[in-house]
Amino acid sequence: MKQIFPSYYKNFRCIAGDCRHSCCIGWEIDIDADTMEIYRNFPDIVQRIDTSAEPAHFRLTEDERCPFLNGCGLCEIILNHGEDHLCQICDDHPRFRNFFGNRTETGLGLCCEAAAKLILGYPDKVTFDADSTGCGGDSGNEREFFALRGQLFAIAQNRDLSIVERMREMLVFADADAVLPARSLTEWAEYYMGLECLDPARDDVLTRITDRELPFDAHAVPAEQLLVYFLYRHLASAVEDGMFAARTAFAVLSTRMVFAMASAIAGNGGITFEDLAEAARLYSSEVEYSEENMDDILWELDDLQEFR
Ligand code: SF4
């Protein structure tokens, strides 16, 4: 089985106590069965787990913090028992994986502020590297998909073109060119406000989006990294669902929305790298970590293309 990683992957470090949006706050964390068996041997752990429902999960505090997150933002399970005692979700986060017949593609999710800064700040064209243990080939369908996706990566990373030109070429290549001019940014913001909301900060930002031009040229590298990230993470499912056009349009729309949200966060000043990283984190948390929202947006994009 080949294991594929983006070239920035090994540089990731959790910033733990310095994290302003810790993944240990606001999320119910399910515990996998194997780790639960281990936790049963530790009274200090098991007493803070809700086992009344399946799967068992950590009993959050009143302010929605993981009960093991201490006042310094550090994990008491790691401090007292070691990293090898983390459950699977905590050990994995913020990684995601896409599975193919003979390869697993792993990446880092933008919902983590450390990952967002690493991805958006990566200066080079991202490559996708296979570890040395890989063997075996991809199926015919998958080979065709990887070839098409490779061409989309090449367009997204063509630094001879502006970001707007790259976006246009990507949409034409994927036969999704009718999707995005269909709505203005403010209309899209309104649409996003109708989706499931996980963090009220989202609507505060979305209501401040305007139709002014987005500063892609001043931040071409982060824009490129966003396009590549969304393609790498979300195009893979097109092998199963056939939504190649909608998923390509999703990558372009998401990049535009992150920039629009960063502009809203910045207010009247020019957007900074910090604004972009924060907008990417918020967008990812609200969209990529809600299956309902992901489905809604993909079907919306599919409909827009179909009824052009
Ligand atoms: S969100 Fe990222 S940086 Fe923050 S605590 Fe979680 S893994 Fe660490």
CSV table of C-alpha atoms and ligand atoms in Angstrom, one decimal:
chain,number,residue,atom,x,y,z
A,1,MET,CA,0.0,0.0,0.0
A,2,LYS,CA,1.5,3.3,-1.0
A,3,GLN,CA,1.3,6.2,1.5
A,4,ILE,CA,1.1,9.6,0.0
A,5,PHE,CA,1.8,12.9,1.9
A,6,PRO,CA,2.0,16.6,0.8
A,7,SER,CA,5.5,17.9,0.9
A,8,TYR,CA,4.8,20.2,3.9
A,9,TYR,CA,3.4,17.3,6.0
A,10,LYS,CA,6.5,16.4,8.0
A,11,ASN,CA,6.9,20.1,9.2
A,12,PHE,CA,3.6,20.0,11.2
A,13,ARG,CA,3.8,20.5,15.0
A,14,CYS,CA,0.9,21.0,17.3
A,15,ILE,CA,1.3,24.2,19.2
A,16,ALA,CA,-0.7,22.9,22.2
A,17,GLY,CA,-0.9,25.5,24.9
A,18,ASP,CA,-0.3,28.3,22.4
A,19,CYS,CA,-3.3,27.3,20.3
A,20,ARG,CA,-6.2,29.9,20.3
A,21,HIS,CA,-8.7,27.5,18.8
A,22,SER,CA,-7.8,24.2,20.5
A,23,CYS,CA,-9.4,21.1,19.0
A,24,CYS,CA,-9.9,20.0,22.6
A,25,ILE,CA,-12.7,22.7,23.0
A,26,GLY,CA,-16.2,22.6,21.5
A,27,TRP,CA,-16.0,19.1,20.0
A,28,GLU,CA,-17.5,15.9,21.3
A,29,ILE,CA,-14.6,13.4,21.1
A,30,ASP,CA,-15.6,9.8,20.5
A,31,ILE,CA,-13.3,7.1,21.9
A,32,ASP,CA,-12.5,4.1,19.7
A,33,ALA,CA,-13.2,0.6,21.2
A,34,ASP,CA,-9.5,-0.5,21.4
A,35,THR,CA,-8.5,2.6,23.4
A,36,MET,CA,-11.6,2.4,25.6
A,37,GLU,CA,-10.4,-1.0,26.7
A,38,ILE,CA,-7.1,0.5,27.7
A,39,TYR,CA,-8.8,3.4,29.5
A,40,ARG,CA,-10.8,1.0,31.7
A,41,ASN,CA,-7.5,0.3,33.5
A,42,PHE,CA,-7.1,3.9,34.6
A,43,PRO,CA,-9.7,5.2,37.1
A,44,ASP,CA,-8.5,8.8,36.6
A,45,ILE,CA,-9.4,8.6,32.9
A,46,VAL,CA,-12.5,6.4,33.0
A,47,GLN,CA,-14.3,8.5,35.5
A,48,ARG,CA,-14.3,11.4,33.0
A,49,ILE,CA,-15.8,9.4,30.2
A,50,ASP,CA,-19.5,9.1,29.3
A,51,THR,CA,-20.0,5.4,28.6
A,52,SER,CA,-23.8,5.5,28.6
A,53,ALA,CA,-23.9,5.8,24.7
A,54,GLU,CA,-22.0,4.2,21.9
A,55,PRO,CA,-19.3,5.2,21.2
A,56,ALA,CA,-18.1,6.4,24.6
A,57,HIS,CA,-16.8,10.0,24.6
A,58,PHE,CA,-15.1,12.4,27.0
A,59,ARG,CA,-17.5,14.2,29.3
A,60,LEU,CA,-17.0,17.9,28.3
A,61,THR,CA,-16.9,20.5,31.0
A,62,GLU,CA,-19.7,23.2,31.2
A,63,ASP,CA,-17.6,25.5,28.9
A,64,GLU,CA,-17.2,22.6,26.5
A,65,ARG,CA,-13.6,21.8,27.2
A,66,CYS,CA,-12.2,18.3,27.1
A,67,PRO,CA,-11.9,17.3,30.8
A,68,PHE,CA,-8.2,16.5,30.3
A,69,LEU,CA,-7.3,19.9,28.9
A,70,ASN,CA,-5.5,21.7,31.7
A,71,GLY,CA,-5.3,25.4,32.5
A,72,CYS,CA,-2.1,25.6,30.4
A,73,GLY,CA,-3.8,24.2,27.3
A,74,LEU,CA,-2.0,20.9,27.7
A,75,CYS,CA,-3.4,17.3,27.6
A,76,GLU,CA,-3.3,15.5,31.0
A,77,ILE,CA,-3.6,12.1,29.3
A,78,ILE,CA,-0.3,12.9,27.5
A,79,LEU,CA,1.3,14.4,30.6
A,80,ASN,CA,0.3,11.5,32.9
A,81,HIS,CA,0.2,8.5,30.7
A,82,GLY,CA,2.1,9.4,27.5
A,83,GLU,CA,1.2,10.1,23.9
A,84,ASP,CA,0.7,6.4,23.2
A,85,HIS,CA,-2.4,6.6,25.4
A,86,LEU,CA,-4.3,9.0,23.1
A,87,CYS,CA,-7.5,7.7,21.5
A,88,GLN,CA,-7.5,7.5,17.7
A,89,ILE,CA,-9.2,10.8,17.0
A,90,CYS,CA,-6.9,12.7,19.3
A,91,ASP,CA,-3.8,11.0,17.9
A,92,ASP,CA,-4.9,11.6,14.3
A,93,HIS,CA,-6.2,15.2,14.4
A,94,PRO,CA,-5.8,17.3,12.3
A,95,ARG,CA,-4.9,14.6,9.8
A,96,PHE,CA,-7.3,13.3,7.2
A,97,ARG,CA,-7.0,10.3,4.9
A,98,ASN,CA,-8.4,9.4,1.5
A,99,PHE,CA,-8.3,5.7,0.7
A,100,PHE,CA,-7.8,4.2,-2.8
A,101,GLY,CA,-7.3,0.6,-3.8
A,102,ASN,CA,-3.6,0.6,-3.5
A,103,ARG,CA,-2.7,3.9,-1.8
A,104,THR,CA,-3.7,6.0,1.1
A,105,GLU,CA,-3.4,9.8,0.8
A,106,THR,CA,-2.9,11.7,4.1
A,107,GLY,CA,-3.1,15.4,4.6
A,108,LEU,CA,-3.5,18.0,7.3
A,109,GLY,CA,-6.8,19.8,7.8
A,110,LEU,CA,-7.1,23.5,7.7
A,111,CYS,CA,-9.3,23.6,10.8
A,112,CYS,CA,-6.2,23.5,12.9
A,113,GLU,CA,-4.5,26.9,13.1
A,114,ALA,CA,-1.0,25.5,13.1
A,115,ALA,CA,-1.8,23.4,10.0
A,116,ALA,CA,-3.5,26.4,8.3
A,117,LYS,CA,-0.4,28.6,8.8
A,118,LEU,CA,1.9,25.8,7.6
A,119,ILE,CA,-0.1,25.1,4.4
A,120,LEU,CA,-0.8,28.7,3.5
A,121,GLY,CA,2.8,29.8,4.3
A,122,TYR,CA,4.5,27.0,2.3
A,123,PRO,CA,6.4,28.9,-0.4
A,124,ASP,CA,7.1,26.2,-3.0
A,125,LYS,CA,4.8,24.3,-5.3
A,126,VAL,CA,3.4,21.4,-3.2
A,127,THR,CA,4.4,17.9,-4.3
A,128,PHE,CA,2.8,14.7,-3.2
A,129,ASP,CA,5.4,12.2,-2.1
A,130,ALA,CA,5.1,8.5,-1.7
A,131,ASP,CA,6.9,6.8,1.2
A,132,SER,CA,9.4,4.1,0.2
A,133,THR,CA,7.2,1.1,1.3
A,134,GLY,CA,4.7,1.6,-1.5
A,135,CYS,CA,4.2,-1.2,-4.0
A,136,GLY,CA,1.4,-2.3,-6.3
A,137,GLY,CA,-0.4,-0.2,-9.0
A,138,ASP,CA,-3.6,1.8,-9.2
A,139,SER,CA,-6.7,0.6,-10.9
A,140,GLY,CA,-7.6,1.8,-14.4
A,141,ASN,CA,-10.3,4.2,-13.0
A,142,GLU,CA,-8.0,5.6,-10.4
A,143,ARG,CA,-5.1,6.0,-13.0
A,144,GLU,CA,-7.5,8.1,-15.1
A,145,PHE,CA,-8.5,10.1,-12.1
A,146,PHE,CA,-4.9,10.8,-10.9
A,147,ALA,CA,-4.0,11.9,-14.5
A,148,LEU,CA,-7.0,14.4,-14.5
A,149,ARG,CA,-6.3,15.6,-11.0
A,150,GLY,CA,-2.6,16.0,-11.9
A,151,GLN,CA,-3.6,18.3,-14.7
A,152,LEU,CA,-5.7,20.4,-12.3
A,153,PHE,CA,-2.8,20.6,-9.9
A,154,ALA,CA,-0.6,21.8,-12.8
A,155,ILE,CA,-3.1,24.5,-13.6
A,156,ALA,CA,-3.4,25.6,-10.0
A,157,GLN,CA,0.4,25.7,-9.7
A,158,ASN,CA,1.0,27.5,-13.0
A,159,ARG,CA,2.8,30.6,-11.6
A,160,ASP,CA,2.9,32.2,-15.1
A,161,LEU,CA,-0.9,32.9,-14.7
A,162,SER,CA,-2.7,35.0,-12.2
A,163,ILE,CA,-4.9,33.2,-9.6
A,164,VAL,CA,-8.1,34.4,-11.4
A,165,GLU,CA,-6.8,32.9,-14.7
A,166,ARG,CA,-5.9,29.7,-13.0
A,167,MET,CA,-9.3,29.4,-11.4
A,168,ARG,CA,-11.0,30.0,-14.8
A,169,GLU,CA,-8.8,27.4,-16.5
A,170,MET,CA,-9.5,24.9,-13.7
A,171,LEU,CA,-13.3,25.4,-14.1
A,172,VAL,CA,-13.1,25.1,-17.9
A,173,PHE,CA,-10.9,22.0,-17.7
A,174,ALA,CA,-13.4,20.3,-15.3
A,175,ASP,CA,-16.5,21.4,-17.3
A,176,ALA,CA,-17.6,23.5,-14.3
A,177,ASP,CA,-17.2,26.9,-16.0
A,178,ALA,CA,-20.9,27.9,-15.5
A,179,VAL,CA,-20.9,27.5,-11.8
A,180,LEU,CA,-19.2,30.4,-10.2
A,181,PRO,CA,-20.1,33.6,-12.1
A,182,ALA,CA,-23.7,32.5,-11.3
A,183,ARG,CA,-23.6,34.2,-7.9
A,184,SER,CA,-21.8,37.2,-6.4
A,185,LEU,CA,-19.8,36.9,-3.2
A,186,THR,CA,-22.6,38.5,-1.1
A,187,GLU,CA,-25.1,36.0,-2.6
A,188,TRP,CA,-22.7,33.1,-1.7
A,189,ALA,CA,-22.3,34.5,1.8
A,190,GLU,CA,-26.1,34.5,2.2
A,191,TYR,CA,-26.2,30.9,1.0
A,192,TYR,CA,-23.5,29.9,3.5
A,193,MET,CA,-25.4,31.5,6.3
A,194,GLY,CA,-28.3,29.1,5.6
A,195,LEU,CA,-26.0,26.1,6.3
A,196,GLU,CA,-25.6,24.3,9.6
A,197,CYS,CA,-23.7,26.7,12.0
A,198,LEU,CA,-21.1,25.3,14.4
A,199,ASP,CA,-19.5,28.5,15.5
A,200,PRO,CA,-21.5,31.8,15.7
A,201,ALA,CA,-18.3,33.7,14.7
A,202,ARG,CA,-19.0,32.4,11.2
A,203,ASP,CA,-22.1,34.6,10.6
A,204,ASP,CA,-20.4,37.6,12.1
A,205,VAL,CA,-17.8,37.3,9.4
A,206,LEU,CA,-20.1,36.2,6.5
A,207,THR,CA,-22.4,39.2,7.1
A,208,ARG,CA,-19.5,41.6,6.6
A,209,ILE,CA,-18.5,40.1,3.2
A,210,THR,CA,-18.8,42.6,0.3
A,211,ASP,CA,-18.5,42.3,-3.5
A,212,ARG,CA,-15.2,44.1,-3.7
A,213,GLU,CA,-12.4,42.6,-5.7
A,214,LEU,CA,-10.4,39.9,-3.8
A,215,PRO,CA,-6.7,40.6,-3.4
A,216,PHE,CA,-5.5,37.3,-5.0
A,217,ASP,CA,-2.4,38.9,-6.6
A,218,ALA,CA,-1.1,40.2,-3.3
A,219,HIS,CA,-1.4,36.7,-1.8
A,220,ALA,CA,-0.9,34.4,-4.8
A,221,VAL,CA,1.0,31.7,-2.9
A,222,PRO,CA,-1.6,31.2,-0.1
A,223,ALA,CA,-4.3,31.2,-2.8
A,224,GLU,CA,-2.4,28.5,-4.8
A,225,GLN,CA,-2.0,26.4,-1.7
A,226,LEU,CA,-5.7,26.7,-0.9
A,227,LEU,CA,-6.7,25.5,-4.4
A,228,VAL,CA,-4.3,22.6,-4.2
A,229,TYR,CA,-5.4,21.7,-0.6
A,230,PHE,CA,-9.1,21.6,-1.5
A,231,LEU,CA,-8.4,19.6,-4.7
A,232,TYR,CA,-6.2,17.1,-2.7
A,233,ARG,CA,-8.7,16.7,0.1
A,234,HIS,CA,-12.0,16.7,-1.7
A,235,LEU,CA,-11.6,15.6,-5.4
A,236,ALA,CA,-10.8,12.0,-4.4
A,237,SER,CA,-14.4,11.1,-3.7
A,238,ALA,CA,-15.2,11.9,-7.4
A,239,VAL,CA,-13.8,8.4,-8.1
A,240,GLU,CA,-16.9,7.1,-6.3
A,241,ASP,CA,-19.6,9.8,-6.8
A,242,GLY,CA,-18.5,11.1,-10.3
A,243,MET,CA,-18.8,14.7,-9.1
A,244,PHE,CA,-15.6,15.9,-10.7
A,245,ALA,CA,-17.0,19.2,-11.9
A,246,ALA,CA,-18.7,20.1,-8.6
A,247,ARG,CA,-15.7,19.1,-6.6
A,248,THR,CA,-13.4,21.2,-8.7
A,249,ALA,CA,-15.9,24.1,-8.4
A,250,PHE,CA,-15.8,23.5,-4.7
A,251,ALA,CA,-12.0,24.1,-4.6
A,252,VAL,CA,-12.4,27.4,-6.5
A,253,LEU,CA,-15.4,28.6,-4.5
A,254,SER,CA,-13.8,27.7,-1.2
A,255,THR,CA,-10.7,29.6,-2.1
A,256,ARG,CA,-12.8,32.6,-3.0
A,257,MET,CA,-14.8,32.3,0.2
A,258,VAL,CA,-11.7,32.1,2.4
A,259,PHE,CA,-10.3,35.3,0.7
A,260,ALA,CA,-13.7,37.0,1.1
A,261,MET,CA,-13.9,36.0,4.8
A,262,ALA,CA,-10.3,37.3,5.3
A,263,SER,CA,-11.3,40.6,3.7
A,264,ALA,CA,-14.2,40.8,6.0
A,265,ILE,CA,-12.0,40.0,9.0
A,266,ALA,CA,-9.5,42.7,7.9
A,267,GLY,CA,-12.2,45.4,7.5
A,268,ASN,CA,-11.0,48.4,5.6
A,269,GLY,CA,-7.3,47.5,5.8
A,270,GLY,CA,-5.4,45.2,3.4
A,271,ILE,CA,-5.6,41.5,4.4
A,272,THR,CA,-2.7,40.0,6.2
A,273,PHE,CA,-1.4,36.4,6.3
A,274,GLU,CA,-2.9,36.1,9.8
A,275,ASP,CA,-6.3,37.1,8.4
A,276,LEU,CA,-6.1,34.5,5.7
A,277,ALA,CA,-5.0,31.7,8.1
A,278,GLU,CA,-7.9,32.6,10.5
A,279,ALA,CA,-10.4,32.7,7.7
A,280,ALA,CA,-9.2,29.3,6.4
A,281,ARG,CA,-9.4,27.8,9.9
A,282,LEU,CA,-13.0,29.1,10.4
A,283,TYR,CA,-14.1,28.1,6.9
A,284,SER,CA,-12.7,24.6,7.3
A,285,SER,CA,-14.2,24.1,10.7
A,286,GLU,CA,-17.7,25.1,9.5
A,287,VAL,CA,-17.7,23.4,6.1
A,288,GLU,CA,-15.2,20.5,6.0
A,289,TYR,CA,-16.2,19.2,9.4
A,290,SER,CA,-19.9,19.1,8.8
A,291,GLU,CA,-20.9,16.3,6.5
A,292,GLU,CA,-24.3,18.0,6.1
A,293,ASN,CA,-22.7,21.3,4.9
A,294,MET,CA,-20.3,19.5,2.5
A,295,ASP,CA,-23.1,17.6,0.9
A,296,ASP,CA,-25.3,20.7,0.6
A,297,ILE,CA,-22.6,22.8,-1.1
A,298,LEU,CA,-21.6,20.0,-3.5
A,299,TRP,CA,-25.2,19.4,-4.6
A,300,GLU,CA,-25.7,23.2,-4.9
A,301,LEU,CA,-22.7,23.4,-7.2
A,302,ASP,CA,-23.8,20.3,-9.1
A,303,ASP,CA,-27.3,21.9,-9.7
A,304,LEU,CA,-25.8,25.2,-10.8
A,305,GLN,CA,-23.7,23.4,-13.4
A,306,GLU,CA,-26.5,21.1,-14.6
A,307,PHE,CA,-29.0,24.0,-15.1
A,308,ARG,CA,-26.7,26.4,-16.7
B,1,SF4,S1,-6.0,22.7,16.8
B,1,SF4,FE1,-4.0,22.0,16.0
B,1,SF4,S2,-2.5,23.3,17.1
B,1,SF4,FE2,-4.5,23.5,18.2
B,1,SF4,S3,-4.4,21.9,19.8
B,1,SF4,FE3,-5.4,20.9,18.0
B,1,SF4,S4,-3.8,19.9,16.8
B,1,SF4,FE4,-2.8,21.4,18.3
